[in-house]
Structures are given as structure tokens and as C-alpha cells.
Amino acid sequence: MPALKAPIEKPRKQPVQARSTATVEAILEATLQVLVAIGKERLTTTRVAHRAGVSVGTLYQYFPNKPSLLQATLRRHLTAVSDAVEATCAAHRGQPLCDMIAAIADAFFRAKMTHPAISLALYSVSSDVDGLRIVEDLRIRNTQALSEALASSPEKLNIPLDLAAFMLQAAMTGVSRRLLEAKVPTQDHEALRTELITLLCAYIQTHTNA
């Protein structure tokens, strides 16, 4: 039964002062907690406000309805993953390609899989709140960061950098999503992270000039 029929409205205002920012962070964190605990169908703005320790009126100052709240929560999570990738790209410029790719994949995997219940819960709401658009916006950002990092390596690729960046991102997101959907036990994640890095390095070495 669909639970998010209301249109996604833009946040009513953006936090400016530190106190407002802290309030919004508390609301978004509470949204994650409620979402993981009881699922999107039973999540309500009232429950989120109670968990965040704010009034419903305060919540509505920033988020006019449930879809806008869930969309902001999803964007916050995906942006954190994207930021981790971009920071790692910047920190590992100039390194050999496989070393660079291993560090980037490790950063992505840890950002995505440290709290698998959160990632899985957010996948469940993505299609309801235009998650594909958010993902695409961030993919473009990450493609730029990855392409610049790849270009900085002393080893050179024989395929377009944006193509390599696209394939690397597709492999990382595909593997992580499969792990989440299959509910692979946490104790198996480390071995699979290593296998992901092996896969990515093999791909990149195939397209590296001798």
C-alpha cells in the first residue's frame, strides 16, 4: 500500500545559525532511527519530532511533509558517501592507479556499509522521493573527482577517463546494493570488500598502457 502520496515539497527554510543547524541534524538523525526501527509505512512526522526532542511545529518549519523529510534524509546520506569518495580522490592524486582505486573503493564501501541497516532502509524510500535524481547529481560530481584523480596518476589509461569513472562507480554501487539486498552477514563484508577492490584493479589494469 503506497504511503507517500503527498507531493515532495521543498524545505521551508534552510538553517543558518548553529542552533538551527543542530536542530535539522537532530531531525534527520531521528528520521533515520525511526525509519530503521519501524519502516517507512509507519514513520510519521509526529514520531520523528518526538524522537528528535522537538515539537511537530518546529519540524514543519524545515520540512513541510513526510516526503520532503525523507528526501532530505536520503540526500544527507548519499552526500556523505559522495563526500567520502571526493575527499579520497583528492588525497590520493598522483598515486599508481591500483593504489588509488583501492583507497577510493575502500572509502566508498566503508561509507556505505558501516551501517547496512541504514543504507537498506534508505533504499526502500528512494523511489518514493526521486532518489534517482539525487544519485545522478552526485554521480556527476563523483565522475569529475574520479576523472581528475585518474588523470593525475603516473600510469595512463587507454580509455576515456569519464568512461573509466562511470564503470568504477557502477561496480561499487552495484556490489554494495547487492550485499544490502541479499542481507549478507556483516562478518562477510571484509572479504567482499577485498574482492571488490580486486575486481576494480583488474578492470583498471586491463586499460592501463604498458
JSON list of C-alpha atoms in Angstrom, two decimals:
[
{"chain": "A", "resi": 1, "resn": "MET", "atom": "CA", "xyz": [0.00, 0.00, 0.00]},
{"chain": "A", "resi": 2, "resn": "PRO", "atom": "CA", "xyz": [1.60, 3.34, -1.04]},
{"chain": "A", "resi": 3, "resn": "ALA", "atom": "CA", "xyz": [2.49, 5.51, 1.90]},
{"chain": "A", "resi": 4, "resn": "LEU", "atom": "CA", "xyz": [3.97, 8.61, 0.29]},
{"chain": "A", "resi": 5, "resn": "LYS", "atom": "CA", "xyz": [1.20, 10.07, -1.86]},
{"chain": "A", "resi": 6, "resn": "ALA", "atom": "CA", "xyz": [1.85, 13.69, -0.84]},
{"chain": "A", "resi": 7, "resn": "PRO", "atom": "CA", "xyz": [4.00, 15.74, -3.23]},
{"chain": "A", "resi": 8, "resn": "ILE", "atom": "CA", "xyz": [7.60, 16.37, -2.28]},
{"chain": "A", "resi": 9, "resn": "GLU", "atom": "CA", "xyz": [7.76, 19.98, -1.18]},
{"chain": "A", "resi": 10, "resn": "LYS", "atom": "CA", "xyz": [11.00, 21.88, -0.84]},
{"chain": "A", "resi": 11, "resn": "PRO", "atom": "CA", "xyz": [12.24, 22.56, 2.71]},
{"chain": "A", "resi": 12, "resn": "ARG", "atom": "CA", "xyz": [10.59, 25.68, 4.05]},
{"chain": "A", "resi": 13, "resn": "LYS", "atom": "CA", "xyz": [13.81, 27.26, 5.24]},
{"chain": "A", "resi": 14, "resn": "GLN", "atom": "CA", "xyz": [17.48, 26.49, 5.45]},
{"chain": "A", "resi": 15, "resn": "PRO", "atom": "CA", "xyz": [19.29, 26.52, 8.80]},
{"chain": "A", "resi": 16, "resn": "VAL", "atom": "CA", "xyz": [21.62, 29.48, 9.20]},
{"chain": "A", "resi": 17, "resn": "GLN", "atom": "CA", "xyz": [22.58, 29.68, 12.84]},
{"chain": "A", "resi": 18, "resn": "ALA", "atom": "CA", "xyz": [24.41, 26.87, 14.61]},
{"chain": "A", "resi": 19, "resn": "ARG", "atom": "CA", "xyz": [21.36, 26.16, 16.73]},
{"chain": "A", "resi": 20, "resn": "SER", "atom": "CA", "xyz": [19.13, 25.77, 13.67]},
{"chain": "A", "resi": 21, "resn": "THR", "atom": "CA", "xyz": [21.69, 23.51, 12.00]},
{"chain": "A", "resi": 22, "resn": "ALA", "atom": "CA", "xyz": [21.81, 21.33, 15.11]},
{"chain": "A", "resi": 23, "resn": "THR", "atom": "CA", "xyz": [18.01, 21.12, 15.12]},
{"chain": "A", "resi": 24, "resn": "VAL", "atom": "CA", "xyz": [17.89, 20.00, 11.50]},
{"chain": "A", "resi": 25, "resn": "GLU", "atom": "CA", "xyz": [20.63, 17.43, 12.12]},
{"chain": "A", "resi": 26, "resn": "ALA", "atom": "CA", "xyz": [18.70, 16.09, 15.10]},
{"chain": "A", "resi": 27, "resn": "ILE", "atom": "CA", "xyz": [15.55, 15.79, 13.00]},
{"chain": "A", "resi": 28, "resn": "LEU", "atom": "CA", "xyz": [17.33, 13.98, 10.16]},
{"chain": "A", "resi": 29, "resn": "GLU", "atom": "CA", "xyz": [19.10, 11.64, 12.56]},
{"chain": "A", "resi": 30, "resn": "ALA", "atom": "CA", "xyz": [15.79, 10.91, 14.27]},
{"chain": "A", "resi": 31, "resn": "THR", "atom": "CA", "xyz": [14.26, 10.17, 10.87]},
{"chain": "A", "resi": 32, "resn": "LEU", "atom": "CA", "xyz": [16.92, 7.54, 10.26]},
{"chain": "A", "resi": 33, "resn": "GLN", "atom": "CA", "xyz": [16.33, 5.98, 13.65]},
{"chain": "A", "resi": 34, "resn": "VAL", "atom": "CA", "xyz": [12.57, 5.80, 13.18]},
{"chain": "A", "resi": 35, "resn": "LEU", "atom": "CA", "xyz": [12.91, 4.54, 9.62]},
{"chain": "A", "resi": 36, "resn": "VAL", "atom": "CA", "xyz": [15.23, 1.71, 10.65]},
{"chain": "A", "resi": 37, "resn": "ALA", "atom": "CA", "xyz": [13.13, 0.85, 13.70]},
{"chain": "A", "resi": 38, "resn": "ILE", "atom": "CA", "xyz": [9.64, 0.71, 12.18]},
{"chain": "A", "resi": 39, "resn": "GLY", "atom": "CA", "xyz": [9.92, 1.24, 8.41]},
{"chain": "A", "resi": 40, "resn": "LYS", "atom": "CA", "xyz": [8.66, 3.91, 6.05]},
{"chain": "A", "resi": 41, "resn": "GLU", "atom": "CA", "xyz": [4.99, 2.91, 6.25]},
{"chain": "A", "resi": 42, "resn": "ARG", "atom": "CA", "xyz": [4.72, 3.61, 9.97]},
{"chain": "A", "resi": 43, "resn": "LEU", "atom": "CA", "xyz": [7.07, 6.57, 10.05]},
{"chain": "A", "resi": 44, "resn": "THR", "atom": "CA", "xyz": [5.26, 9.83, 10.76]},
{"chain": "A", "resi": 45, "resn": "THR", "atom": "CA", "xyz": [6.41, 13.38, 11.33]},
{"chain": "A", "resi": 46, "resn": "THR", "atom": "CA", "xyz": [4.99, 13.17, 14.85]},
{"chain": "A", "resi": 47, "resn": "ARG", "atom": "CA", "xyz": [7.12, 10.13, 15.67]},
{"chain": "A", "resi": 48, "resn": "VAL", "atom": "CA", "xyz": [10.20, 11.78, 14.21]},
{"chain": "A", "resi": 49, "resn": "ALA", "atom": "CA", "xyz": [9.63, 15.00, 16.13]},
{"chain": "A", "resi": 50, "resn": "HIS", "atom": "CA", "xyz": [9.23, 13.06, 19.36]},
{"chain": "A", "resi": 51, "resn": "ARG", "atom": "CA", "xyz": [12.44, 11.11, 18.74]},
{"chain": "A", "resi": 52, "resn": "ALA", "atom": "CA", "xyz": [14.31, 14.31, 17.89]},
{"chain": "A", "resi": 53, "resn": "GLY", "atom": "CA", "xyz": [13.06, 16.05, 21.02]},
{"chain": "A", "resi": 54, "resn": "VAL", "atom": "CA", "xyz": [11.38, 18.90, 19.12]},
{"chain": "A", "resi": 55, "resn": "SER", "atom": "CA", "xyz": [7.78, 19.92, 18.55]},
{"chain": "A", "resi": 56, "resn": "VAL", "atom": "CA", "xyz": [5.97, 18.96, 15.37]},
{"chain": "A", "resi": 57, "resn": "GLY", "atom": "CA", "xyz": [5.68, 22.68, 14.66]},
{"chain": "A", "resi": 58, "resn": "THR", "atom": "CA", "xyz": [9.44, 23.03, 14.78]},
{"chain": "A", "resi": 59, "resn": "LEU", "atom": "CA", "xyz": [9.86, 20.11, 12.39]},
{"chain": "A", "resi": 60, "resn": "TYR", "atom": "CA", "xyz": [7.38, 21.70, 9.97]},
{"chain": "A", "resi": 61, "resn": "GLN", "atom": "CA", "xyz": [9.42, 24.91, 9.98]},
{"chain": "A", "resi": 62, "resn": "TYR", "atom": "CA", "xyz": [12.02, 22.98, 8.00]},
{"chain": "A", "resi": 63, "resn": "PHE", "atom": "CA", "xyz": [10.17, 20.06, 6.40]},
{"chain": "A", "resi": 64, "resn": "PRO", "atom": "CA", "xyz": [6.58, 20.64, 5.23]},
{"chain": "A", "resi": 65, "resn": "ASN", "atom": "CA", "xyz": [5.65, 16.96, 4.91]},
{"chain": "A", "resi": 66, "resn": "LYS", "atom": "CA", "xyz": [6.86, 13.39, 5.22]},
{"chain": "A", "resi": 67, "resn": "PRO", "atom": "CA", "xyz": [8.22, 13.03, 1.66]},
{"chain": "A", "resi": 68, "resn": "SER", "atom": "CA", "xyz": [10.32, 16.18, 1.97]},
{"chain": "A", "resi": 69, "resn": "LEU", "atom": "CA", "xyz": [11.70, 14.89, 5.27]},
{"chain": "A", "resi": 70, "resn": "LEU", "atom": "CA", "xyz": [12.61, 11.51, 3.79]},
{"chain": "A", "resi": 71, "resn": "GLN", "atom": "CA", "xyz": [14.13, 13.09, 0.71]},
{"chain": "A", "resi": 72, "resn": "ALA", "atom": "CA", "xyz": [16.34, 15.33, 2.84]},
{"chain": "A", "resi": 73, "resn": "THR", "atom": "CA", "xyz": [17.40, 12.33, 4.91]},
{"chain": "A", "resi": 74, "resn": "LEU", "atom": "CA", "xyz": [18.30, 10.35, 1.80]},
{"chain": "A", "resi": 75, "resn": "ARG", "atom": "CA", "xyz": [20.20, 13.28, 0.32]},
{"chain": "A", "resi": 76, "resn": "ARG", "atom": "CA", "xyz": [22.17, 13.72, 3.55]},
{"chain": "A", "resi": 77, "resn": "HIS", "atom": "CA", "xyz": [23.23, 10.05, 3.50]},
{"chain": "A", "resi": 78, "resn": "LEU", "atom": "CA", "xyz": [24.14, 9.94, -0.19]},
{"chain": "A", "resi": 79, "resn": "THR", "atom": "CA", "xyz": [26.03, 13.22, 0.05]},
{"chain": "A", "resi": 80, "resn": "ALA", "atom": "CA", "xyz": [28.12, 11.83, 2.90]},
{"chain": "A", "resi": 81, "resn": "VAL", "atom": "CA", "xyz": [29.06, 8.84, 0.74]},
{"chain": "A", "resi": 82, "resn": "SER", "atom": "CA", "xyz": [29.87, 11.13, -2.18]},
{"chain": "A", "resi": 83, "resn": "ASP", "atom": "CA", "xyz": [31.95, 13.42, 0.03]},
{"chain": "A", "resi": 84, "resn": "ALA", "atom": "CA", "xyz": [33.98, 10.44, 1.25]},
{"chain": "A", "resi": 85, "resn": "VAL", "atom": "CA", "xyz": [34.74, 9.46, -2.34]},
{"chain": "A", "resi": 86, "resn": "GLU", "atom": "CA", "xyz": [35.68, 13.00, -3.37]},
{"chain": "A", "resi": 87, "resn": "ALA", "atom": "CA", "xyz": [37.95, 13.51, -0.36]},
{"chain": "A", "resi": 88, "resn": "THR", "atom": "CA", "xyz": [39.74, 10.22, -1.08]},
{"chain": "A", "resi": 89, "resn": "CYS", "atom": "CA", "xyz": [40.16, 11.14, -4.74]},
{"chain": "A", "resi": 90, "resn": "ALA", "atom": "CA", "xyz": [41.80, 14.41, -3.72]},
{"chain": "A", "resi": 91, "resn": "ALA", "atom": "CA", "xyz": [44.01, 12.78, -1.09]},
{"chain": "A", "resi": 92, "resn": "HIS", "atom": "CA", "xyz": [45.37, 10.09, -3.44]},
{"chain": "A", "resi": 93, "resn": "ARG", "atom": "CA", "xyz": [46.12, 12.08, -6.57]},
{"chain": "A", "resi": 94, "resn": "GLY", "atom": "CA", "xyz": [49.40, 11.19, -8.21]},
{"chain": "A", "resi": 95, "resn": "GLN", "atom": "CA", "xyz": [49.46, 7.62, -6.92]},
{"chain": "A", "resi": 96, "resn": "PRO", "atom": "CA", "xyz": [49.62, 4.42, -9.01]},
{"chain": "A", "resi": 97, "resn": "LEU", "atom": "CA", "xyz": [46.18, 3.60, -10.35]},
{"chain": "A", "resi": 98, "resn": "CYS", "atom": "CA", "xyz": [45.54, 0.45, -8.36]},
{"chain": "A", "resi": 99, "resn": "ASP", "atom": "CA", "xyz": [46.59, 2.09, -5.08]},
{"chain": "A", "resi": 100, "resn": "MET", "atom": "CA", "xyz": [44.30, 5.00, -5.84]},
{"chain": "A", "resi": 101, "resn": "ILE", "atom": "CA", "xyz": [41.34, 2.81, -6.81]},
{"chain": "A", "resi": 102, "resn": "ALA", "atom": "CA", "xyz": [41.78, 0.62, -3.74]},
{"chain": "A", "resi": 103, "resn": "ALA", "atom": "CA", "xyz": [41.64, 3.66, -1.47]},
{"chain": "A", "resi": 104, "resn": "ILE", "atom": "CA", "xyz": [38.57, 5.07, -3.24]},
{"chain": "A", "resi": 105, "resn": "ALA", "atom": "CA", "xyz": [36.73, 1.75, -3.18]},
{"chain": "A", "resi": 106, "resn": "ASP", "atom": "CA", "xyz": [37.58, 1.31, 0.48]},
{"chain": "A", "resi": 107, "resn": "ALA", "atom": "CA", "xyz": [36.22, 4.79, 1.31]},
{"chain": "A", "resi": 108, "resn": "PHE", "atom": "CA", "xyz": [33.02, 4.13, -0.63]},
{"chain": "A", "resi": 109, "resn": "PHE", "atom": "CA", "xyz": [32.48, 0.71, 0.87]},
{"chain": "A", "resi": 110, "resn": "ARG", "atom": "CA", "xyz": [33.00, 1.87, 4.43]},
{"chain": "A", "resi": 111, "resn": "ALA", "atom": "CA", "xyz": [30.75, 4.91, 3.99]},
{"chain": "A", "resi": 112, "resn": "LYS", "atom": "CA", "xyz": [28.02, 2.73, 2.52]},
{"chain": "A", "resi": 113, "resn": "MET", "atom": "CA", "xyz": [28.34, -0.43, 4.58]},
{"chain": "A", "resi": 114, "resn": "THR", "atom": "CA", "xyz": [29.34, 0.71, 8.08]},
{"chain": "A", "resi": 115, "resn": "HIS", "atom": "CA", "xyz": [25.64, 0.86, 8.95]},
{"chain": "A", "resi": 116, "resn": "PRO", "atom": "CA", "xyz": [23.96, -1.52, 6.49]},
{"chain": "A", "resi": 117, "resn": "ALA", "atom": "CA", "xyz": [20.54, -1.25, 8.14]},
{"chain": "A", "resi": 118, "resn": "ILE", "atom": "CA", "xyz": [20.51, 2.48, 7.39]},
{"chain": "A", "resi": 119, "resn": "SER", "atom": "CA", "xyz": [21.56, 2.04, 3.77]},
{"chain": "A", "resi": 120, "resn": "LEU", "atom": "CA", "xyz": [18.96, -0.68, 3.23]},
{"chain": "A", "resi": 121, "resn": "ALA", "atom": "CA", "xyz": [16.20, 1.38, 4.85]},
{"chain": "A", "resi": 122, "resn": "LEU", "atom": "CA", "xyz": [17.03, 4.35, 2.64]},
{"chain": "A", "resi": 123, "resn": "TYR", "atom": "CA", "xyz": [16.94, 2.18, -0.48]},
{"chain": "A", "resi": 124, "resn": "SER", "atom": "CA", "xyz": [13.33, 1.40, 0.45]},
{"chain": "A", "resi": 125, "resn": "VAL", "atom": "CA", "xyz": [12.32, 5.07, 0.23]},
{"chain": "A", "resi": 126, "resn": "SER", "atom": "CA", "xyz": [14.48, 6.12, -2.71]},
{"chain": "A", "resi": 127, "resn": "SER", "atom": "CA", "xyz": [11.88, 5.53, -5.42]},
{"chain": "A", "resi": 128, "resn": "ASP", "atom": "CA", "xyz": [9.27, 7.43, -3.41]},
{"chain": "A", "resi": 129, "resn": "VAL", "atom": "CA", "xyz": [11.31, 10.62, -3.12]},
{"chain": "A", "resi": 130, "resn": "ASP", "atom": "CA", "xyz": [13.03, 10.96, -6.51]},
{"chain": "A", "resi": 131, "resn": "GLY", "atom": "CA", "xyz": [16.17, 9.29, -5.27]},
{"chain": "A", "resi": 132, "resn": "LEU", "atom": "CA", "xyz": [17.43, 8.64, -8.81]},
{"chain": "A", "resi": 133, "resn": "ARG", "atom": "CA", "xyz": [17.77, 12.37, -9.41]},
{"chain": "A", "resi": 134, "resn": "ILE", "atom": "CA", "xyz": [19.82, 12.77, -6.24]},
{"chain": "A", "resi": 135, "resn": "VAL", "atom": "CA", "xyz": [22.01, 9.82, -7.20]},
{"chain": "A", "resi": 136, "resn": "GLU", "atom": "CA", "xyz": [22.57, 11.22, -10.69]},
{"chain": "A", "resi": 137, "resn": "ASP", "atom": "CA", "xyz": [23.52, 14.67, -9.38]},
{"chain": "A", "resi": 138, "resn": "LEU", "atom": "CA", "xyz": [26.09, 13.12, -7.07]},
{"chain": "A", "resi": 139, "resn": "ARG", "atom": "CA", "xyz": [27.31, 10.70, -9.75]},
{"chain": "A", "resi": 140, "resn": "ILE", "atom": "CA", "xyz": [28.21, 13.64, -11.94]},
{"chain": "A", "resi": 141, "resn": "ARG", "atom": "CA", "xyz": [30.18, 15.18, -9.08]},
{"chain": "A", "resi": 142, "resn": "ASN", "atom": "CA", "xyz": [32.00, 11.92, -8.41]},
{"chain": "A", "resi": 143, "resn": "THR", "atom": "CA", "xyz": [32.74, 11.36, -12.09]},
{"chain": "A", "resi": 144, "resn": "GLN", "atom": "CA", "xyz": [34.58, 14.67, -12.15]},
{"chain": "A", "resi": 145, "resn": "ALA", "atom": "CA", "xyz": [36.54, 13.85, -8.99]},
{"chain": "A", "resi": 146, "resn": "LEU", "atom": "CA", "xyz": [37.39, 10.34, -10.19]},
{"chain": "A", "resi": 147, "resn": "SER", "atom": "CA", "xyz": [38.41, 11.53, -13.66]},
{"chain": "A", "resi": 148, "resn": "GLU", "atom": "CA", "xyz": [40.75, 14.15, -12.22]},
{"chain": "A", "resi": 149, "resn": "ALA", "atom": "CA", "xyz": [42.29, 11.61, -9.86]},
{"chain": "A", "resi": 150, "resn": "LEU", "atom": "CA", "xyz": [42.80, 9.07, -12.64]},
{"chain": "A", "resi": 151, "resn": "ALA", "atom": "CA", "xyz": [44.38, 11.72, -14.85]},
{"chain": "A", "resi": 152, "resn": "SER", "atom": "CA", "xyz": [46.89, 12.59, -12.12]},
{"chain": "A", "resi": 153, "resn": "SER", "atom": "CA", "xyz": [48.37, 9.07, -11.94]},
{"chain": "A", "resi": 154, "resn": "PRO", "atom": "CA", "xyz": [51.78, 8.41, -13.50]},
{"chain": "A", "resi": 155, "resn": "GLU", "atom": "CA", "xyz": [50.10, 5.43, -15.19]},
{"chain": "A", "resi": 156, "resn": "LYS", "atom": "CA", "xyz": [47.84, 6.35, -18.08]},
{"chain": "A", "resi": 157, "resn": "LEU", "atom": "CA", "xyz": [44.59, 4.77, -19.19]},
{"chain": "A", "resi": 158, "resn": "ASN", "atom": "CA", "xyz": [43.84, 3.93, -22.82]},
{"chain": "A", "resi": 159, "resn": "ILE", "atom": "CA", "xyz": [40.11, 4.59, -22.48]},
{"chain": "A", "resi": 160, "resn": "PRO", "atom": "CA", "xyz": [38.28, 7.88, -21.80]},
{"chain": "A", "resi": 161, "resn": "LEU", "atom": "CA", "xyz": [38.56, 8.90, -18.17]},
{"chain": "A", "resi": 162, "resn": "ASP", "atom": "CA", "xyz": [34.83, 9.56, -17.81]},
{"chain": "A", "resi": 163, "resn": "LEU", "atom": "CA", "xyz": [34.10, 6.03, -19.08]},
{"chain": "A", "resi": 164, "resn": "ALA", "atom": "CA", "xyz": [36.50, 4.52, -16.54]},
{"chain": "A", "resi": 165, "resn": "ALA", "atom": "CA", "xyz": [34.96, 6.67, -13.79]},
{"chain": "A", "resi": 166, "resn": "PHE", "atom": "CA", "xyz": [31.47, 5.56, -14.78]},
{"chain": "A", "resi": 167, "resn": "MET", "atom": "CA", "xyz": [32.39, 1.88, -14.72]},
{"chain": "A", "resi": 168, "resn": "LEU", "atom": "CA", "xyz": [34.15, 2.15, -11.37]},
{"chain": "A", "resi": 169, "resn": "GLN", "atom": "CA", "xyz": [31.13, 3.83, -9.81]},
{"chain": "A", "resi": 170, "resn": "ALA", "atom": "CA", "xyz": [28.73, 1.33, -11.38]},
{"chain": "A", "resi": 171, "resn": "ALA", "atom": "CA", "xyz": [30.70, -1.60, -9.99]},
{"chain": "A", "resi": 172, "resn": "MET", "atom": "CA", "xyz": [30.94, -0.12, -6.50]},
{"chain": "A", "resi": 173, "resn": "THR", "atom": "CA", "xyz": [27.26, 0.80, -6.26]},
{"chain": "A", "resi": 174, "resn": "GLY", "atom": "CA", "xyz": [26.14, -2.48, -7.82]},
{"chain": "A", "resi": 175, "resn": "VAL", "atom": "CA", "xyz": [28.14, -4.64, -5.42]},
{"chain": "A", "resi": 176, "resn": "SER", "atom": "CA", "xyz": [27.10, -2.65, -2.36]},
{"chain": "A", "resi": 177, "resn": "ARG", "atom": "CA", "xyz": [23.45, -2.74, -3.31]},
{"chain": "A", "resi": 178, "resn": "ARG", "atom": "CA", "xyz": [23.56, -6.49, -3.89]},
{"chain": "A", "resi": 179, "resn": "LEU", "atom": "CA", "xyz": [25.18, -7.00, -0.49]},
{"chain": "A", "resi": 180, "resn": "LEU", "atom": "CA", "xyz": [22.43, -4.99, 1.16]},
{"chain": "A", "resi": 181, "resn": "GLU", "atom": "CA", "xyz": [19.53, -6.59, -0.68]},
{"chain": "A", "resi": 182, "resn": "ALA", "atom": "CA", "xyz": [20.91, -10.09, -0.07]},
{"chain": "A", "resi": 183, "resn": "LYS", "atom": "CA", "xyz": [21.44, -9.17, 3.60]},
{"chain": "A", "resi": 184, "resn": "VAL", "atom": "CA", "xyz": [24.94, -10.62, 3.55]},
{"chain": "A", "resi": 185, "resn": "PRO", "atom": "CA", "xyz": [26.15, -11.09, 7.17]},
{"chain": "A", "resi": 186, "resn": "THR", "atom": "CA", "xyz": [28.38, -8.29, 8.44]},
{"chain": "A", "resi": 187, "resn": "GLN", "atom": "CA", "xyz": [31.21, -10.71, 9.17]},
{"chain": "A", "resi": 188, "resn": "ASP", "atom": "CA", "xyz": [31.47, -11.44, 5.44]},
{"chain": "A", "resi": 189, "resn": "HIS", "atom": "CA", "xyz": [31.75, -7.79, 4.39]},
{"chain": "A", "resi": 190, "resn": "GLU", "atom": "CA", "xyz": [35.52, -7.51, 4.77]},
{"chain": "A", "resi": 191, "resn": "ALA", "atom": "CA", "xyz": [36.20, -10.42, 2.43]},
{"chain": "A", "resi": 192, "resn": "LEU", "atom": "CA", "xyz": [33.78, -9.00, -0.12]},
{"chain": "A", "resi": 193, "resn": "ARG", "atom": "CA", "xyz": [35.35, -5.54, 0.16]},
{"chain": "A", "resi": 194, "resn": "THR", "atom": "CA", "xyz": [38.69, -7.13, -0.72]},
{"chain": "A", "resi": 195, "resn": "GLU", "atom": "CA", "xyz": [37.11, -8.92, -3.68]},
{"chain": "A", "resi": 196, "resn": "LEU", "atom": "CA", "xyz": [35.57, -5.65, -4.89]},
{"chain": "A", "resi": 197, "resn": "ILE", "atom": "CA", "xyz": [38.98, -3.98, -4.86]},
{"chain": "A", "resi": 198, "resn": "THR", "atom": "CA", "xyz": [40.46, -6.94, -6.76]},
{"chain": "A", "resi": 199, "resn": "LEU", "atom": "CA", "xyz": [37.71, -6.61, -9.36]},
{"chain": "A", "resi": 200, "resn": "LEU", "atom": "CA", "xyz": [38.25, -2.88, -9.81]},
{"chain": "A", "resi": 201, "resn": "CYS", "atom": "CA", "xyz": [42.02, -3.15, -10.02]},
{"chain": "A", "resi": 202, "resn": "ALA", "atom": "CA", "xyz": [41.79, -5.92, -12.61]},
{"chain": "A", "resi": 203, "resn": "TYR", "atom": "CA", "xyz": [39.48, -3.71, -14.71]},
{"chain": "A", "resi": 204, "resn": "ILE", "atom": "CA", "xyz": [41.72, -0.68, -14.47]},
{"chain": "A", "resi": 205, "resn": "GLN", "atom": "CA", "xyz": [44.90, -2.66, -15.21]},
{"chain": "A", "resi": 206, "resn": "THR", "atom": "CA", "xyz": [43.29, -4.05, -18.35]},
{"chain": "A", "resi": 207, "resn": "HIS", "atom": "CA", "xyz": [43.05, -0.49, -19.66]},
{"chain": "A", "resi": 208, "resn": "THR", "atom": "CA", "xyz": [46.43, 0.76, -18.47]},
{"chain": "A", "resi": 209, "resn": "ASN", "atom": "CA", "xyz": [49.11, 1.49, -21.05]},
{"chain": "A", "resi": 210, "resn": "ALA", "atom": "CA", "xyz": [52.18, -0.70, -20.66]}
]
